[in-house]
Amino acid sequence: MKHYLPVLLLFFTLSACAQQPYQNAQLSIDERVADLLSKMTVEEKVMQMRIFHANKGIKIDDAGNLSLEGDTKERLRLGIAGIKNPGEHNDPVAAAKGNNALQKYIIENNRFGIPALFVTESYNGVDAEGCTKFGRPITSAASFNPELTHRQWLVVGNEARLRGMHMCHSPEADVVRDPRFGRMSEAFGEDTYLVKENVVAAITGVQGNYDGLGKGTHIGAVAKHFAGYGQVLGGTNFAAIEISERTLIDEIFPPFEAAVKEARTLGIMASHGDLNGVASHANPWLLTEVLRKQWGFKGYTVSDANDIGRLFYFMGVAETPEDAALLGLRAGMDVDLYADDAYSLLPGLAKKMPEIMTYIDRSAGHVLRTKMILGLFENPYIDVRETERRVRMTSSLALAREADEESIVLLKNDNKALPISKSTAKKIALLGPILRETSLEQFQKIAPGVEFVAEQGFRLTDEQRAVPKVNENTDAALDKLVGIARTADVNILFLGGDEHTAKEGFFNNALGDRASIDPVGPQDELLRRVKALGKPTIVVFTHRRTLSINGFDEHADAILDGWDLSEFGDEAMAKMIFGDANPSGKCPSTVPRHIGQLPFHYSGKRINNKKGYLFMENGPLYPFGHGLSYTSFDYSNARVSAPTLTVPGMITASVKVTNTGSMAGKEVVQLYLTDEIGSVTRPAKELKAFKKILLQPGETKTVSFKITPEMLAFTRLDMTKGVETGDYTILLGTSSAEGETVKFRLIAD
């Protein structure tokens, strides 16, 4: 009989588990988590605190068949918190089939049938094959339309879930102000309020307004990188982060706080760097005091790749790998992403230090709670028929096109060079290094009666993934491009940057940041030579970092800035060029004239503007919030409903906006506030509200904004957050540099 005892024990164990409280969806999640934790070994709990990448041995073929290679089965023996990017290179249907099979294997091969979280990312839509490709986050920010951002991320959450995914290491809640930083385009710009509004829109979208989580239609968000990651010194990935506590609280924290309190994000990822000398992954003040105690965060925290182990071998704040694991655990890091040399050590440490079980239970519980919120214990699989029907729906592709059109910024339009008449421009040349394979086709779709000639000429780099080198063999290509330009009536130059000139710099042997923000290669020379031909010259400017485009501004007749648009981006550009659409985007970041101006953002302290530099015009090339239109807008009659605002209380600021041109257009009406006198030096101005409105020719609308004391709160001299009695100036206008002003006084006593 003893020969069959292990099999019988396993049978009775599994039968008992089927009746356990943790599987009863009628109980509260806290009750279910507590029950499950009470039954698990320390090894099983720690496995709920680890994520590994699918490239470690998870293979899904084109038909969706799953194979597990290497040590994958051993990795999954006790369950797992999650797996990153399973099926990312498969089409959605194959990914869904393979992920169903993978989930089934995981559930059937751990004692309690605990499902895994499958994790993706989203920078241009779901980062996987076969999904709708939207513009990057900073492109969305340029639309100044968070409702549009929300609708895009609703699609992202739905398409990810239909692949079998459950969490998304996106969006970025970082405020990014340094264009040297290669990851600039992953965030929503330089302004705290603009970032906050878009982060809330993105998280509520990807999570299906939270209701979509339990229904199985959407996935959970992981807001990142907490905190200050966009402020790395020198703009280099992994560098130190030095931010005053006042700036941290007033400018860097708000998007993360809103992600927790307003959007109810399921996850938070810590920052690669330190924060004023304290490694972010070992910072209990950041991860526990602020995030959980002050803000009430209930989800799980996850390390950036391998960063708990790096507390030892990179950050230099832990004596041993074991110390690194303990530092992260005690600080509040719940999940170890990728590493095999960090939280894998916790079971052994727990035998020597049983007091750490409190932290292990806490962290494993946060992950199990998330899985229950997502309904994975009840519904762990995807209906592949829905995947076939609902990924890349016609409505999703139309949304990508709509978002492109609202995000394009008309930076310059001298002498109304744009739009171009389809009937008068007989031959148009599409030229330059940022020309895409689909550019010609997309332009022909919008203007089928126009003769186009297209030639990229040269690439900016050799396009090596790790460390690309600038292409210096361009002389013949320049001559060829100028020769083609000579035969055209209008020349459209595709200039800027691409995925090789602005990207993430990985830990080893990969670079993505730059010491210069000038355009790469001989782009200015190409523009000068083409412009010298005397033909109308238009620049289509796409990029993933802010560039100092003084040469573009000097020589181009018009510049359309698209940042990094969707897969249909050149359709939108063509529609703008030929007047089928009217630009309405605005700059989500200040455009400097020179790298020497950095750090340089519109909301810097007023005292920063006292002096300029020798031999250079002062101020930005284009201010934050700038964006032209093919029509014109007149601002008038700015006023406030009362000259004073009391605490508590509310006043209204309003302005009349009239379309004085001959074409319908959308305008972003922006409200900035300046605190004239404070107990500490205050920003020059701060964006506090905006509205995007559509006006027909001759139409006038009065746009109103509520102003409350909460909008005026800041960290005062004594480091308390609150307001102070004093005078404020409101700017109501078309950018941070142009509009109507009106004043009011805040009475705080």
XYZ file of C-alpha atoms in Angstrom:
749
model
C 0.000 0.000 0.000
C 2.823 2.400 0.815
C 3.869 2.085 -2.833
C 0.737 4.130 -3.809
C 0.747 6.533 -0.849
C 2.328 9.569 -2.625
C -0.188 9.304 -5.460
C -3.111 9.040 -3.036
C -1.831 11.986 -1.002
C -1.570 14.085 -4.152
C -5.128 13.084 -5.120
C -6.563 14.015 -1.741
C -4.530 17.244 -1.664
C -5.862 18.367 -5.027
C -9.405 17.344 -4.098
C -9.202 19.333 -0.896
C -7.797 22.346 -2.706
C -10.828 22.413 -4.972
C -12.959 23.086 -1.907
C -10.725 25.661 -0.256
C -11.849 29.204 0.623
C -9.220 30.819 -1.619
C -11.084 29.442 -4.622
C -14.431 30.841 -3.478
C -15.067 34.026 -5.448
C -17.897 34.925 -3.091
C -15.449 35.618 -0.287
C -13.509 38.857 -0.049
C -10.147 38.939 -1.771
C -8.414 39.549 1.566
C -10.002 36.390 2.987
C -9.020 34.364 -0.060
C -5.425 35.597 -0.013
C -5.059 34.897 3.711
C -6.370 31.364 3.264
C -4.036 30.586 0.387
C -0.974 32.025 2.122
C -1.706 29.917 5.203
C -1.301 26.759 3.125
C 1.813 27.653 1.110
C 5.420 26.848 1.855
C 8.017 29.601 1.889
C 9.361 28.313 -1.433
C 5.917 28.560 -3.018
C 5.415 32.067 -1.649
C 8.727 33.288 -3.000
C 7.888 31.928 -6.446
C 4.897 34.283 -6.352
C 7.488 37.060 -6.070
C 9.470 36.254 -9.211
C 9.020 36.879 -12.940
C 11.214 35.442 -15.675
C 11.355 36.187 -19.398
C 9.788 33.839 -21.913
C 13.074 33.730 -23.823
C 14.380 31.443 -21.067
C 12.795 28.475 -22.827
C 9.130 29.092 -23.653
C 8.517 28.463 -27.345
C 5.255 29.002 -29.221
C 5.183 28.085 -32.899
C 3.153 29.682 -35.692
C 0.244 27.335 -35.003
C 0.182 28.195 -31.297
C 1.766 24.945 -30.104
C 3.732 25.232 -26.858
C 7.062 23.668 -25.996
C 9.036 24.134 -22.793
C 12.790 23.918 -23.132
C 15.835 24.096 -20.870
C 14.997 24.446 -17.189
C 11.556 25.962 -17.741
C 9.661 23.084 -16.144
C 11.822 23.335 -13.061
C 11.190 27.100 -12.937
C 7.446 26.465 -12.978
C 7.380 23.530 -10.539
C 6.187 25.598 -7.591
C 4.200 28.137 -9.575
C 5.357 31.591 -10.653
C 4.311 35.208 -10.221
C 4.527 35.809 -13.928
C 6.285 35.498 -17.263
C 7.348 38.420 -19.445
C 6.375 38.524 -23.123
C 5.241 34.973 -23.875
C 4.180 34.843 -27.527
C 5.429 38.364 -28.314
C 6.729 37.284 -31.724
C 3.584 35.333 -32.636
C 0.445 36.638 -34.272
C -2.403 37.234 -31.793
C -4.199 33.944 -32.418
C -1.070 31.810 -32.106
C -0.105 33.789 -28.991
C -3.542 33.223 -27.439
C -3.404 29.481 -28.135
C 0.132 29.183 -26.822
C -0.578 31.248 -23.720
C -3.662 29.175 -22.976
C -1.495 26.063 -23.142
C 1.186 27.685 -20.988
C -1.347 28.780 -18.383
C -2.871 25.324 -18.334
C 0.525 23.763 -17.717
C 1.297 26.186 -14.879
C -2.071 25.673 -13.181
C -1.902 21.902 -13.411
C 1.654 21.670 -12.162
C 1.575 23.604 -8.893
C -0.170 22.353 -5.771
C -2.819 25.037 -5.545
C -3.580 25.667 -9.209
C -2.277 29.234 -8.999
C -2.303 30.911 -12.424
C 0.524 33.114 -13.691
C 0.550 36.706 -14.832
C 1.672 37.134 -18.447
C 3.230 40.559 -18.839
C 3.717 42.854 -21.832
C 4.619 46.510 -22.445
C 3.092 49.246 -24.566
C 4.933 52.031 -26.355
C 3.261 51.928 -29.790
C 0.264 49.841 -28.774
C 0.846 46.332 -27.422
C 4.516 45.473 -27.903
C 3.809 42.279 -29.799
C 3.215 41.102 -33.341
C -0.103 41.690 -35.049
C -1.613 44.359 -32.777
C -2.744 47.871 -33.654
C 0.280 50.169 -33.738
C -0.462 53.565 -32.225
C 1.856 56.527 -31.861
C 4.210 56.630 -28.895
C 3.101 58.194 -25.594
C 4.751 61.565 -26.232
C 2.875 61.655 -29.551
C -0.369 61.207 -27.634
C 0.670 63.990 -25.288
C 1.049 66.309 -28.298
C -2.667 65.893 -29.018
C -3.492 67.579 -25.687
C -6.500 65.276 -25.663
C -6.439 62.779 -22.756
C -9.821 61.409 -23.812
C -8.177 60.315 -27.053
C -5.311 58.781 -25.066
C -7.872 56.902 -22.978
C -9.552 55.418 -26.032
C -6.230 54.240 -27.450
C -5.308 52.488 -24.219
C -8.741 50.873 -24.032
C -7.758 49.161 -27.274
C -4.305 48.336 -25.897
C -5.801 46.666 -22.830
C -8.310 44.723 -24.876
C -5.866 43.545 -27.528
C -3.341 42.521 -24.872
C -5.926 40.484 -22.954
C -6.997 38.791 -26.170
C -3.415 37.571 -26.588
C -3.595 36.050 -23.114
C -1.749 38.866 -21.324
C -2.655 40.184 -17.885
C -0.313 43.023 -16.927
C 1.481 45.793 -18.765
C 4.760 47.394 -17.668
C 3.376 50.711 -18.899
C 2.563 53.575 -18.901
C 5.456 55.769 -17.844
C 4.484 58.342 -15.258
C 7.909 59.957 -15.465
C 8.220 63.662 -16.175
C 10.948 63.761 -18.852
C 12.756 67.029 -19.461
C 16.173 65.994 -20.787
C 16.258 65.267 -24.537
C 19.618 63.535 -24.195
C 17.694 60.693 -22.548
C 17.028 57.990 -25.139
C 13.693 56.965 -23.635
C 12.105 60.398 -23.851
C 9.318 59.305 -26.206
C 8.083 56.606 -23.812
C 6.702 59.283 -21.479
C 4.093 62.012 -21.856
C 6.348 65.067 -21.919
C 7.912 67.647 -19.626
C 4.919 69.035 -17.766
C 3.589 67.583 -14.524
C -0.071 68.281 -15.253
C 0.041 67.078 -18.867
C 1.777 63.877 -17.786
C -0.674 63.330 -14.946
C -3.753 63.723 -17.129
C -2.402 61.345 -19.758
C -1.200 58.777 -17.229
C -4.642 58.618 -15.627
C -6.205 58.354 -19.094
C -3.821 55.559 -20.099
C -4.201 53.505 -16.914
C -7.974 53.739 -16.786
C -7.951 52.808 -20.464
C -5.682 49.774 -20.288
C -7.534 48.577 -17.171
C -10.915 48.992 -18.842
C -11.983 51.586 -16.257
C -11.071 48.950 -13.649
C -14.266 47.015 -14.364
C -12.554 45.387 -17.337
C -10.101 43.593 -15.055
C -12.488 41.157 -13.415
C -14.500 40.768 -16.621
C -11.433 39.487 -18.431
C -11.530 42.160 -21.129
C -8.517 44.259 -20.055
C -5.201 44.073 -18.233
C -3.574 45.725 -15.243
C -1.179 48.648 -15.569
C 2.229 49.027 -13.957
C 3.083 52.730 -13.731
C 6.815 53.402 -13.881
C 9.567 54.324 -12.990
C 9.102 55.315 -9.357
C 10.471 57.889 -8.983
C 12.414 60.559 -10.834
C 13.738 58.285 -13.566
C 13.354 60.982 -16.218
C 15.785 63.171 -14.263
C 18.885 60.977 -14.550
C 22.094 63.008 -14.497
C 23.532 63.633 -17.933
C 20.453 62.098 -19.479
C 22.055 58.647 -19.280
C 20.218 55.478 -18.343
C 21.136 54.045 -14.895
C 22.695 57.330 -13.734
C 22.108 58.962 -10.362
C 19.014 61.087 -9.734
C 19.366 64.299 -7.748
C 16.074 66.078 -7.078
C 15.250 68.414 -4.232
C 12.552 67.080 -1.948
C 10.350 70.071 -2.810
C 10.627 69.439 -6.571
C 10.052 65.735 -6.025
C 6.828 66.337 -4.119
C 5.468 69.149 -6.285
C 6.527 68.094 -9.781
C 7.606 64.435 -9.938
C 5.222 62.687 -7.546
C 1.825 63.962 -8.804
C 1.505 61.657 -11.857
C 2.344 58.628 -9.691
C 0.012 59.731 -6.922
C -2.779 60.156 -9.459
C -1.965 56.725 -10.917
C -2.598 55.256 -7.477
C -5.467 57.361 -6.170
C -7.393 58.250 -9.335
C -6.565 55.490 -11.798
C -6.154 52.633 -9.265
C -3.144 51.166 -11.011
C -2.505 47.533 -10.128
C 1.260 47.879 -10.216
C 4.197 50.223 -9.702
C 7.724 49.667 -11.052
C 10.705 51.177 -9.263
C 13.406 53.233 -10.946
C 16.791 51.971 -12.129
C 18.518 54.842 -10.373
C 18.895 56.118 -6.872
C 17.048 59.071 -5.395
C 19.289 61.589 -3.690
C 21.708 58.812 -2.792
C 19.194 56.145 -1.768
C 18.785 53.291 -4.254
C 15.151 53.283 -5.373
C 14.838 49.518 -4.965
C 16.005 49.784 -1.355
C 14.100 52.903 -0.359
C 11.495 52.178 2.345
C 10.467 55.842 2.475
C 9.615 55.760 -1.228
C 8.130 52.262 -1.539
C 6.374 51.928 1.804
C 5.965 55.271 3.556
C 4.922 57.356 0.535
C 3.462 54.753 -1.804
C 1.521 52.645 0.662
C 1.035 54.597 3.868
C 0.507 58.078 2.426
C -1.157 57.173 -0.876
C -2.851 53.909 0.074
C -1.439 51.778 -2.760
C -2.794 48.210 -2.618
C -1.177 46.652 -5.673
C 2.246 45.107 -6.148
C 5.627 46.693 -6.770
C 7.990 45.162 -9.313
C 11.672 45.740 -9.859
C 13.029 47.071 -13.088
C 15.042 44.364 -14.818
C 17.448 42.680 -12.359
C 17.634 45.756 -10.142
C 17.288 44.021 -6.785
C 20.442 42.017 -7.458
C 22.107 45.185 -8.699
C 21.869 46.648 -5.218
C 24.910 44.454 -4.650
C 26.855 44.280 -7.889
C 26.074 47.710 -9.363
C 24.644 50.186 -6.869
C 27.136 49.252 -4.155
C 24.701 49.507 -1.253
C 24.625 45.817 -0.269
C 27.577 43.733 0.962
C 26.321 40.467 -0.558
C 23.572 39.191 -2.873
C 21.725 38.061 0.236
C 21.886 41.563 1.680
C 20.545 42.936 -1.599
C 17.535 40.624 -1.444
C 16.839 41.648 2.145
C 17.171 45.352 1.359
C 14.648 45.104 -1.460
C 12.255 42.945 0.519
C 12.212 45.156 3.598
C 11.949 48.348 1.573
C 8.776 47.142 -0.118
C 9.793 45.466 -3.401
C 7.282 42.711 -4.016
C 8.432 41.158 -7.291
C 11.916 40.442 -8.594
C 11.962 40.835 -12.383
C 14.197 38.348 -14.231
C 16.970 37.756 -11.684
C 18.116 34.335 -10.546
C 20.464 35.809 -7.936
C 18.173 37.884 -5.706
C 14.786 36.718 -4.403
C 15.725 33.139 -5.241
C 17.849 33.396 -2.060
C 14.905 34.251 0.202
C 13.812 30.697 1.148
C 17.277 29.976 2.536
C 17.367 33.315 4.322
C 13.930 32.701 5.838
C 15.202 29.535 7.509
C 17.894 31.572 9.232
C 15.750 34.684 9.738
C 12.128 33.619 10.276
C 11.183 37.233 11.025
C 11.340 38.054 7.297
C 8.291 35.845 6.700
C 6.153 38.889 7.498
C 7.626 40.656 4.468
C 7.409 37.569 2.273
C 3.745 37.089 3.165
C 3.110 40.747 2.444
C 4.693 40.650 -0.992
C 3.323 37.282 -2.088
C -0.071 38.433 -0.876
C 0.068 41.542 -3.070
C 0.672 39.373 -6.141
C -2.046 36.855 -5.279
C -4.456 39.723 -4.668
C -3.728 41.055 -8.155
C -4.405 37.679 -9.737
C -7.741 37.524 -7.966
C -8.696 41.047 -9.051
C -8.002 39.921 -12.620
C -10.286 36.925 -12.131
C -7.575 34.463 -13.120
C -8.553 31.798 -10.621
C -12.013 31.646 -12.170
C -11.238 32.460 -15.801
C -7.582 31.891 -16.690
C -7.997 31.268 -20.422
C -8.752 33.285 -23.557
C -11.507 32.541 -26.057
C -9.442 32.357 -29.240
C -12.519 33.035 -31.342
C -12.691 36.482 -29.741
C -9.004 36.986 -30.506
C -9.628 36.319 -34.190
C -12.564 38.712 -34.234
C -11.398 41.650 -32.148
C -7.673 42.301 -32.642
C -6.977 45.033 -35.204
C -10.640 45.801 -35.650
C -11.564 48.429 -38.224
C -12.499 50.797 -35.413
C -9.065 50.357 -33.798
C -7.242 51.186 -37.023
C -9.489 54.207 -37.502
C -8.616 55.318 -33.977
C -4.897 55.142 -34.775
C -5.485 57.430 -37.756
C -7.600 59.825 -35.667
C -4.905 60.026 -33.000
C -2.245 60.767 -35.618
C -4.229 63.664 -37.016
C -4.774 65.252 -33.603
C -1.115 64.838 -32.581
C 0.715 66.463 -35.494
C 2.151 69.877 -34.608
C 2.553 72.597 -37.217
C 5.735 74.229 -35.944
C 6.244 76.680 -38.794
C 4.297 77.792 -41.873
C 5.931 80.778 -43.535
C 3.845 82.615 -46.111
C 1.175 79.923 -45.846
C 3.381 77.382 -47.584
C 0.906 74.772 -46.397
C -1.486 73.401 -47.373
C -0.462 72.510 -50.930
C -3.064 72.323 -53.661
C -3.310 68.873 -55.229
C -4.154 70.489 -58.559
C -1.178 72.833 -58.819
C 1.682 70.641 -57.562
C 2.230 68.290 -60.491
C 5.333 66.494 -59.197
C 6.317 66.138 -55.549
C 9.505 64.554 -54.275
C 9.472 62.623 -50.980
C 13.092 62.581 -49.861
C 15.287 61.925 -46.866
C 16.581 59.470 -44.293
C 13.360 59.154 -42.266
C 11.297 58.157 -45.303
C 9.575 54.842 -44.580
C 8.875 51.943 -46.926
C 5.177 52.755 -46.748
C 5.505 56.538 -47.152
C 5.023 56.636 -50.926
C 2.015 54.318 -50.806
C 0.360 56.346 -48.059
C 0.900 59.661 -49.854
C -0.476 58.179 -53.082
C -3.557 57.036 -51.193
C -4.294 60.602 -50.061
C -3.357 62.330 -53.345
C -3.824 59.783 -56.155
C -3.701 62.416 -58.903
C -0.280 63.754 -57.926
C 2.952 62.398 -59.369
C 5.306 61.382 -56.562
C 8.916 60.299 -56.597
C 10.370 58.821 -53.435
C 13.980 58.250 -52.407
C 15.392 57.750 -48.918
C 18.946 58.343 -50.085
C 20.779 57.347 -46.916
C 20.177 55.973 -43.461
C 21.282 57.863 -40.381
C 23.240 54.962 -38.871
C 24.309 51.405 -39.595
C 21.245 50.430 -37.496
C 23.062 48.081 -35.176
C 20.782 47.305 -32.252
C 23.300 47.730 -29.433
C 25.627 50.556 -30.468
C 24.755 52.032 -33.871
C 27.378 54.107 -35.672
C 26.661 57.260 -37.651
C 26.617 56.704 -41.397
C 29.435 58.802 -42.822
C 29.226 57.538 -46.397
C 26.502 59.928 -47.571
C 28.079 62.201 -50.219
C 26.782 60.288 -53.240
C 23.339 59.950 -51.648
C 23.153 63.697 -51.029
C 23.999 64.432 -54.639
C 21.337 61.979 -55.797
C 18.656 63.469 -53.526
C 19.422 67.019 -54.663
C 19.260 65.860 -58.267
C 15.806 64.404 -57.739
C 14.697 67.547 -55.884
C 15.720 69.637 -58.866
C 13.087 67.894 -61.047
C 10.182 68.363 -58.590
C 7.717 71.199 -58.110
C 7.646 70.708 -54.331
C 10.128 68.883 -52.097
C 9.075 67.184 -48.894
C 12.040 66.180 -46.737
C 11.609 63.456 -44.125
C 14.024 64.415 -41.382
C 14.575 63.967 -37.644
C 15.439 60.764 -35.840
C 14.444 57.120 -35.622
C 14.460 54.107 -33.307
C 18.244 53.794 -33.652
C 19.091 57.364 -32.650
C 16.870 57.479 -29.533
C 16.351 54.276 -27.583
C 16.856 52.531 -24.290
C 20.455 51.939 -23.286
C 20.489 48.463 -21.790
C 22.738 47.435 -18.916
C 25.512 45.806 -20.903
C 26.877 46.731 -24.335
C 24.018 48.926 -25.492
C 23.702 52.692 -25.768
C 20.658 54.846 -26.474
C 21.311 58.262 -24.950
C 23.150 61.086 -26.733
C 25.577 63.829 -25.738
C 24.153 66.033 -28.495
C 20.623 66.955 -29.476
C 21.509 68.103 -32.986
C 20.039 66.045 -35.839
C 22.245 63.059 -36.713
C 24.156 63.115 -39.976
C 24.048 65.626 -42.864
C 20.358 66.474 -42.548
C 20.902 70.231 -42.283
C 23.145 70.111 -45.347
C 20.511 68.233 -47.328
C 17.868 70.791 -46.377
C 20.121 73.742 -47.275
C 20.998 72.310 -50.669
C 17.396 71.480 -51.535
C 16.131 74.856 -50.350
C 18.758 76.585 -52.510
C 16.983 75.186 -55.586
C 14.232 77.755 -55.012
C 11.424 75.191 -54.753
C 8.858 75.056 -51.926
C 10.501 72.921 -49.228
C 8.496 71.203 -46.496
C 9.973 69.227 -43.584
C 8.139 66.218 -42.196
C 9.798 65.923 -38.806
C 9.528 62.625 -36.913
C 11.680 61.721 -33.923
C 11.835 60.113 -30.487
C 13.640 62.902 -28.649
C 13.502 66.678 -28.796
C 16.121 67.942 -31.248
C 17.640 71.390 -31.658
C 16.377 72.001 -35.171
C 17.664 75.504 -35.776
C 18.653 74.571 -39.327
C 15.214 73.160 -40.068
C 13.611 76.310 -38.725
C 15.911 78.570 -40.750
C 15.568 76.889 -44.140
C 12.241 75.048 -44.311
C 9.141 76.860 -45.538
C 7.019 74.760 -43.212
C 7.611 72.086 -40.569
C 5.140 69.419 -39.508
C 6.184 67.638 -36.313
C 4.777 64.148 -35.842
C 7.038 62.788 -33.093
C 6.535 59.023 -33.620
C 3.167 58.337 -35.239
C 1.226 55.137 -35.808
C 1.636 52.694 -38.670
C -0.534 55.091 -40.705
C 1.436 58.193 -39.783
C 2.296 59.265 -43.316
C -1.368 59.198 -44.286
C -1.961 61.812 -41.610
C 1.050 63.804 -42.766
C -0.227 63.736 -46.348
C -3.661 64.876 -45.235
C -2.070 67.810 -43.423
C 0.123 68.730 -46.369
C -2.779 68.770 -48.810
C -5.261 70.425 -46.469
C -7.532 67.428 -45.969
C -6.970 67.934 -42.249
C -5.963 70.874 -40.076
C -3.105 70.509 -37.553
C -4.095 70.874 -33.904
C -1.230 69.338 -31.918
C 0.889 71.278 -29.453
C 4.483 70.857 -28.295
C 4.569 68.538 -25.235
C 8.125 69.670 -24.568
C 10.079 72.890 -24.905
C 12.312 72.927 -27.992
C 15.695 74.455 -27.057
C 18.045 76.205 -29.420
C 21.116 74.472 -28.026
C 22.039 71.676 -25.672
C 23.841 74.238 -23.513
C 20.463 75.563 -22.342
C 19.670 72.312 -20.520
C 17.968 71.845 -18.130
C 15.369 73.892 -19.955
C 11.621 73.609 -19.476
C 8.950 76.282 -19.530
C 8.034 75.858 -15.868
C 11.539 76.410 -14.545
C 12.045 78.999 -11.830
C 11.533 82.618 -12.877
C 15.051 83.447 -11.749
C 16.359 81.102 -14.460
C 15.228 83.606 -17.077
C 17.280 86.542 -15.815
C 20.272 85.927 -18.062
C 20.769 84.331 -21.433
C 23.974 83.274 -23.167
C 26.544 85.172 -25.185
C 26.264 84.836 -28.953
C 22.861 83.103 -28.932
C 19.291 84.347 -29.007
C 17.626 83.863 -25.646
C 14.592 81.662 -25.038
C 13.354 78.485 -26.719
C 13.182 77.836 -30.437
C 9.564 76.772 -29.856
C 7.844 77.108 -26.473
C 5.920 74.407 -24.665
C 2.317 74.297 -25.893
C 3.182 75.867 -29.275
C 1.354 74.691 -32.367
C -0.010 76.531 -35.397
C -3.136 75.969 -37.473
C -4.252 76.642 -41.036
C -6.828 78.956 -39.543
C -6.310 81.714 -36.966
C -7.657 82.102 -33.438
C -8.220 85.345 -31.590
C -8.272 85.431 -27.764
C -10.160 88.217 -26.005
C -12.078 89.250 -22.903
C -10.081 87.201 -20.383
C -11.685 87.542 -16.971
C -12.224 85.933 -13.601
C -15.553 85.549 -11.869
C -14.209 87.253 -8.743
C -11.007 89.149 -7.894
C -10.333 86.995 -4.846
C -10.333 83.273 -4.114
C -10.865 82.114 -0.540
C -10.157 78.815 1.205
C -12.377 76.932 0.734
C -13.806 78.362 -2.431
C -13.714 78.449 -6.218
C -13.568 81.045 -8.968
C -13.887 80.731 -12.719
C -11.457 82.013 -15.333
C -12.764 82.450 -18.868
C -11.700 83.736 -22.260
C -13.386 84.183 -25.629
C -11.809 82.345 -28.556
C -12.817 83.200 -32.116
C -11.885 81.413 -35.329
C -10.959 84.384 -37.507
C -9.847 82.297 -40.480
C -11.617 80.521 -43.287
C -11.159 76.900 -42.213
C -12.606 74.892 -39.332
C -9.979 74.061 -36.750
C -9.312 72.695 -33.294
C -7.535 74.846 -30.736
C -6.047 73.861 -27.383
C -6.937 76.608 -24.923
C -4.329 76.499 -22.158
C -4.455 77.923 -18.634
C -1.210 78.725 -16.829
C -0.838 80.119 -13.321
C 2.015 82.188 -11.913
C 2.381 82.623 -8.159
C 3.804 86.126 -7.968
C 5.209 85.940 -4.409
C 5.930 82.786 -2.417
C 7.848 81.761 0.671
C 10.116 79.845 -1.731
C 11.077 80.623 -5.333
C 8.242 79.550 -7.586
C 7.976 78.313 -11.174
C 7.680 80.912 -13.926
C 4.270 79.451 -14.717
C 2.496 76.117 -14.430
C -0.044 74.487 -16.724
C -3.135 73.815 -14.646
C -5.860 73.140 -17.219
C -6.540 72.916 -20.949
C -9.439 72.238 -23.292
C -9.423 71.278 -26.942
C -12.282 72.901 -28.838
C -13.526 72.833 -32.434
C -14.439 76.165 -34.016
C -16.031 76.764 -37.397
C -14.963 79.867 -39.384
C -16.286 82.935 -37.610
C -17.439 80.975 -34.571
C -16.727 82.194 -31.034
C -16.743 80.131 -27.870
C -16.222 81.191 -24.299
C -13.937 78.686 -22.591
C -14.098 78.527 -18.801
C -11.947 76.840 -16.174
C -12.555 76.359 -12.471
C -9.749 77.454 -10.163
C -9.646 75.989 -6.663
C -7.162 76.379 -3.801
C -6.035 72.781 -4.342
C -4.630 73.792 -7.752
C -2.416 76.371 -6.019
C -0.944 74.176 -3.298
C 2.829 73.708 -3.162
C 5.516 72.661 -0.707
C 6.153 75.735 1.380
C 9.222 76.911 3.278
C 8.428 74.666 6.250
C 8.011 71.658 3.858
C 4.278 71.392 4.477
C 1.992 71.217 1.458
C -0.548 73.993 1.256
C -1.385 77.461 -0.068
C -0.305 80.975 0.837
C -2.082 84.282 0.630
C -0.888 86.160 -2.417
C -1.399 87.368 -5.975
C -1.644 85.123 -9.005
C -1.493 85.814 -12.733
C -3.489 83.672 -15.148
C -2.369 83.209 -18.740
C -5.150 81.997 -21.029
C -3.733 81.321 -24.440
C -2.496 79.278 -27.340
C 0.845 78.332 -25.747
C 2.919 78.895 -22.642
C 4.257 82.059 -24.270
C 1.204 83.695 -25.830
C -2.225 84.633 -24.538
C -4.384 86.939 -22.449
C -3.616 87.583 -18.791
C -5.786 88.357 -15.788
C -5.063 88.483 -12.069
C -6.685 87.384 -8.817
C -5.706 87.206 -5.157
C -5.807 84.115 -2.972
C -6.881 84.672 0.637
C -5.576 81.691 2.594
C -6.148 82.868 6.193
